[in-house]
Amino acid sequence: MIITHLEVGIPNANYFSRLFKANCGVSPTKFRSLQL
């Protein structure tokens, strides 16, 4: 998670999680588990 938010240019992991959930409908953790 830490690497991901930095790779997309968002310095705060919590902010990244909120944006991700707002756009994708699920948390980054849930999204990752669904992709496996």
PDB file of C-alpha atoms in Angstrom:
ATOM      1  CA  MET A   1       0.000   0.000   0.000  1.00  0.00           C
ATOM      2  CA  ILE A   2       2.709   2.475   0.918  1.00  0.00           C
ATOM      3  CA  ILE A   3       4.505   1.965  -2.374  1.00  0.00           C
ATOM      4  CA  THR A   4       1.287   2.202  -4.393  1.00  0.00           C
ATOM      5  CA  HIS A   5       0.187   5.558  -3.068  1.00  0.00           C
ATOM      6  CA  LEU A   6       3.657   7.005  -3.626  1.00  0.00           C
ATOM      7  CA  GLU A   7       3.793   5.612  -7.170  1.00  0.00           C
ATOM      8  CA  VAL A   8       0.630   7.502  -8.106  1.00  0.00           C
ATOM      9  CA  GLY A   9       1.847  10.714  -6.461  1.00  0.00           C
ATOM     10  CA  ILE A  10      -0.346  10.773  -3.352  1.00  0.00           C
ATOM     11  CA  PRO A  11       1.827  11.255  -0.251  1.00  0.00           C
ATOM     12  CA  ASN A  12      -0.814  10.153   2.281  1.00  0.00           C
ATOM     13  CA  ALA A  13      -1.944   6.494   2.381  1.00  0.00           C
ATOM     14  CA  ASN A  14      -5.255   7.297   4.106  1.00  0.00           C
ATOM     15  CA  TYR A  15      -6.130   9.862   1.471  1.00  0.00           C
ATOM     16  CA  PHE A  16      -5.232   7.362  -1.248  1.00  0.00           C
ATOM     17  CA  SER A  17      -7.542   4.774   0.341  1.00  0.00           C
ATOM     18  CA  ARG A  18     -10.446   7.234   0.454  1.00  0.00           C
ATOM     19  CA  LEU A  19      -9.942   8.253  -3.172  1.00  0.00           C
ATOM     20  CA  PHE A  20      -9.566   4.653  -4.285  1.00  0.00           C
ATOM     21  CA  LYS A  21     -12.762   3.569  -2.524  1.00  0.00           C
ATOM     22  CA  ALA A  22     -14.684   6.550  -3.917  1.00  0.00           C
ATOM     23  CA  ASN A  23     -13.597   5.674  -7.462  1.00  0.00           C
ATOM     24  CA  CYS A  24     -13.633   1.863  -7.360  1.00  0.00           C
ATOM     25  CA  GLY A  25     -16.321   1.192  -4.770  1.00  0.00           C
ATOM     26  CA  VAL A  26     -14.095  -1.020  -2.609  1.00  0.00           C
ATOM     27  CA  SER A  27     -11.047  -0.475  -0.437  1.00  0.00           C
ATOM     28  CA  PRO A  28      -7.590  -1.148  -1.901  1.00  0.00           C
ATOM     29  CA  THR A  29      -7.258  -4.205   0.351  1.00  0.00           C
ATOM     30  CA  LYS A  30     -10.578  -5.640  -0.808  1.00  0.00           C
ATOM     31  CA  PHE A  31      -9.751  -4.864  -4.435  1.00  0.00           C
ATOM     32  CA  ARG A  32      -6.441  -6.647  -4.130  1.00  0.00           C
ATOM     33  CA  SER A  33      -8.053  -9.750  -2.608  1.00  0.00           C
ATOM     34  CA  LEU A  34     -10.646  -9.816  -5.407  1.00  0.00           C
ATOM     35  CA  GLN A  35      -7.905  -9.662  -8.051  1.00  0.00           C
ATOM     36  CA  LEU A  36      -6.123 -12.790  -6.784  1.00  0.00           C
TER      37      LEU A  36
END
